[in-house]
């Protein structure tokens, strides 16, 4: 950490107190940003923290759809994101018009939207879900109802495979970071790390291959398909000493910090989300100092999106 970072850290901590602000940070945030956060977690954990906070300001260190979710859940709070360009390539794969057209093709289907979507898309959905509860949400829907699952192809395929659901249609979206973690990348690691636990985020394109190997019993390693917080919990609880981690590499900082006697190895060391990394300590400081950039969702959209998010929170 540079002297400048230490200075920003000090000022951010002061401003947080003065303004009664809570800082929520996703597991992929830069180390120095994680270090000033009140809570670090996955999309579900951060939504819950946002919903429960008594602070006046929620400063969201993550990407835009996460700040929107906080604003939908807490319409009376001021929700800030330090950089409006912190988007998400996955959330951009479907817009409200495209979802409306898809729904028109399946008028009786229920729509399950991953949290990585815009507020407008959530507002047209019946349920929201995250990577930690997608299976549970789809399982809660009567078996005879068609399901439209969006926007992640790999998460959707994992959910369809796990729930054995045949009437589930999946939007062909992907996250550029996780789609880049391929079956070849994991196959290369198997031989070298025979005793490691293998942690895979369900957005990875290698997920289908991992499920196939698990079902055939030919994965020597202890493999787990988990959300980022699920990975954190597993790393803490497991007696393994080595872990192969298939997700965005920002999570390794927290994993290593909380488990100093264990070793964490990225399956793809350049799996980096440029949107998550838009949030720097300097921008966090400017955001708190100037109350920028406020994320607001129009009331009608927020009211409809909230129903889908609250259905998710009541099930998970
Ligand atoms: P998690 O909810 O598992 O943290 O995933 C969020 C995300 O954007 C993954 O790329
Ligand atoms: Fe979106 Fe992928 Fe970045 Fe997650 S890692 S925020 S899904 S672009």
mmCIF file of N, CA and C in Angstrom, residues 94-113 120-127 145-150 169 171 304 308 311:
data_model
loop_
_atom_site.group_PDB
_atom_site.id
_atom_site.type_symbol
_atom_site.label_atom_id
_atom_site.label_comp_id
_atom_site.label_asym_id
_atom_site.label_seq_id
_atom_site.Cartn_x
_atom_site.Cartn_y
_atom_site.Cartn_z
ATOM 1 N N UNK A 94 -28.742 -8.907 -21.931
ATOM 2 C CA UNK A 94 -30.197 -8.892 -22.178
ATOM 3 C C UNK A 94 -30.781 -7.569 -21.671
ATOM 4 N N UNK A 95 -31.688 -6.990 -22.480
ATOM 5 C CA UNK A 95 -32.368 -5.777 -22.019
ATOM 6 C C UNK A 95 -33.873 -6.045 -21.907
ATOM 7 N N UNK A 96 -34.596 -5.046 -21.427
ATOM 8 C CA UNK A 96 -36.025 -5.246 -21.148
ATOM 9 C C UNK A 96 -36.799 -5.633 -22.414
ATOM 10 N N UNK A 97 -36.469 -5.004 -23.556
ATOM 11 C CA UNK A 97 -37.181 -5.305 -24.808
ATOM 12 C C UNK A 97 -36.980 -6.762 -25.212
ATOM 13 N N UNK A 98 -35.755 -7.229 -25.080
ATOM 14 C CA UNK A 98 -35.456 -8.628 -25.444
ATOM 15 C C UNK A 98 -36.186 -9.600 -24.514
ATOM 16 N N UNK A 99 -36.251 -9.245 -23.230
ATOM 17 C CA UNK A 99 -36.972 -10.133 -22.303
ATOM 18 C C UNK A 99 -38.470 -10.140 -22.614
ATOM 19 N N UNK A 100 -39.012 -8.971 -22.927
ATOM 20 C CA UNK A 100 -40.443 -8.920 -23.265
ATOM 21 C C UNK A 100 -40.747 -9.816 -24.468
ATOM 22 N N UNK A 101 -39.887 -9.751 -25.473
ATOM 23 C CA UNK A 101 -40.103 -10.573 -26.680
ATOM 24 C C UNK A 101 -40.000 -12.062 -26.332
ATOM 25 N N UNK A 102 -39.056 -12.414 -25.445
ATOM 26 C CA UNK A 102 -38.866 -13.831 -25.054
ATOM 27 C C UNK A 102 -40.090 -14.314 -24.264
ATOM 28 N N UNK A 103 -40.588 -13.441 -23.381
ATOM 29 C CA UNK A 103 -41.776 -13.803 -22.589
ATOM 30 C C UNK A 103 -42.989 -14.025 -23.496
ATOM 31 N N UNK A 104 -43.075 -13.215 -24.548
ATOM 32 C CA UNK A 104 -44.223 -13.350 -25.466
ATOM 33 C C UNK A 104 -44.202 -14.713 -26.161
ATOM 34 N N UNK A 105 -43.008 -15.273 -26.344
ATOM 35 C CA UNK A 105 -42.912 -16.615 -26.966
ATOM 36 C C UNK A 105 -43.302 -17.717 -25.980
ATOM 37 N N UNK A 106 -43.263 -17.420 -24.682
ATOM 38 C CA UNK A 106 -43.569 -18.423 -23.635
ATOM 39 C C UNK A 106 -44.511 -17.777 -22.613
ATOM 40 N N UNK A 107 -45.769 -17.524 -23.016
ATOM 41 C CA UNK A 107 -46.635 -16.715 -22.139
ATOM 42 C C UNK A 107 -46.927 -17.329 -20.774
ATOM 43 N N UNK A 108 -46.798 -18.645 -20.617
ATOM 44 C CA UNK A 108 -47.121 -19.250 -19.305
ATOM 45 C C UNK A 108 -45.889 -19.467 -18.429
ATOM 46 N N UNK A 109 -44.728 -19.110 -18.943
ATOM 47 C CA UNK A 109 -43.492 -19.404 -18.191
ATOM 48 C C UNK A 109 -43.280 -18.411 -17.044
ATOM 49 N N UNK A 110 -42.570 -18.883 -16.024
ATOM 50 C CA UNK A 110 -42.117 -17.980 -14.958
ATOM 51 C C UNK A 110 -40.672 -17.584 -15.267
ATOM 52 N N UNK A 111 -40.340 -16.338 -14.966
ATOM 53 C CA UNK A 111 -39.008 -15.832 -15.319
ATOM 54 C C UNK A 111 -38.119 -15.776 -14.066
ATOM 55 N N UNK A 112 -36.971 -16.443 -14.160
ATOM 56 C CA UNK A 112 -35.978 -16.395 -13.069
ATOM 57 C C UNK A 112 -34.757 -15.644 -13.598
ATOM 58 N N UNK A 113 -34.494 -14.498 -12.991
ATOM 59 C CA UNK A 113 -33.362 -13.673 -13.450
ATOM 60 C C UNK A 113 -32.249 -13.698 -12.432
ATOM 61 N N UNK A 120 -34.488 -2.884 -14.848
ATOM 62 C CA UNK A 120 -35.620 -3.032 -15.782
ATOM 63 C C UNK A 120 -35.891 -4.503 -16.056
ATOM 64 N N UNK A 121 -34.831 -5.291 -16.186
ATOM 65 C CA UNK A 121 -35.003 -6.734 -16.433
ATOM 66 C C UNK A 121 -35.564 -7.411 -15.183
ATOM 67 N N UNK A 122 -35.071 -7.034 -14.028
ATOM 68 C CA UNK A 122 -35.610 -7.613 -12.779
ATOM 69 C C UNK A 122 -37.104 -7.294 -12.650
ATOM 70 N N UNK A 123 -37.478 -6.075 -13.062
ATOM 71 C CA UNK A 123 -38.875 -5.656 -12.919
ATOM 72 C C UNK A 123 -39.813 -6.505 -13.778
ATOM 73 N N UNK A 124 -39.278 -7.146 -14.812
ATOM 74 C CA UNK A 124 -40.103 -7.998 -15.682
ATOM 75 C C UNK A 124 -40.002 -9.471 -15.267
ATOM 76 N N UNK A 125 -39.348 -9.728 -14.132
ATOM 77 C CA UNK A 125 -39.084 -11.115 -13.730
ATOM 78 C C UNK A 125 -39.975 -11.514 -12.546
ATOM 79 N N UNK A 126 -40.194 -12.824 -12.427
ATOM 80 C CA UNK A 126 -40.963 -13.319 -11.278
ATOM 81 C C UNK A 126 -40.062 -13.539 -10.075
ATOM 82 N N UNK A 127 -38.869 -14.053 -10.343
ATOM 83 C CA UNK A 127 -37.917 -14.320 -9.261
ATOM 84 C C UNK A 127 -36.553 -13.796 -9.663
ATOM 85 N N UNK A 145 -44.470 -25.970 -14.500
ATOM 86 C CA UNK A 145 -44.394 -24.615 -15.073
ATOM 87 C C UNK A 145 -43.101 -24.458 -15.859
ATOM 88 N N UNK A 146 -43.226 -23.906 -17.067
ATOM 89 C CA UNK A 146 -42.007 -23.605 -17.829
ATOM 90 C C UNK A 146 -41.229 -22.503 -17.110
ATOM 91 N N UNK A 147 -39.915 -22.546 -17.238
ATOM 92 C CA UNK A 147 -39.059 -21.524 -16.616
ATOM 93 C C UNK A 147 -38.188 -20.885 -17.698
ATOM 94 N N UNK A 148 -38.149 -19.561 -17.681
ATOM 95 C CA UNK A 148 -37.168 -18.846 -18.516
ATOM 96 C C UNK A 148 -36.060 -18.400 -17.576
ATOM 97 N N UNK A 149 -34.859 -18.904 -17.799
ATOM 98 C CA UNK A 149 -33.739 -18.575 -16.914
ATOM 99 C C UNK A 149 -32.773 -17.661 -17.663
ATOM 100 N N UNK A 150 -32.378 -16.570 -17.036
ATOM 101 C CA UNK A 150 -31.472 -15.631 -17.707
ATOM 102 C C UNK A 150 -30.541 -14.954 -16.724
ATOM 103 N N UNK A 169 -35.824 -22.950 -20.175
ATOM 104 C CA UNK A 169 -35.160 -22.342 -21.338
ATOM 105 C C UNK A 169 -34.100 -21.361 -20.823
ATOM 106 N N UNK A 171 -31.227 -18.323 -21.462
ATOM 107 C CA UNK A 171 -30.727 -17.228 -22.314
ATOM 108 C C UNK A 171 -29.221 -17.438 -22.566
ATOM 109 N N UNK A 304 -41.571 -3.126 -8.880
ATOM 110 C CA UNK A 304 -41.701 -4.453 -9.526
ATOM 111 C C UNK A 304 -40.454 -5.304 -9.301
ATOM 112 N N UNK A 308 -39.518 -9.352 -7.145
ATOM 113 C CA UNK A 308 -38.685 -10.501 -7.571
ATOM 114 C C UNK A 308 -37.546 -10.743 -6.585
ATOM 115 N N UNK A 311 -39.039 -12.145 -3.275
ATOM 116 C CA UNK A 311 -39.388 -13.579 -3.418
ATOM 117 C C UNK A 311 -38.133 -14.423 -3.227
#
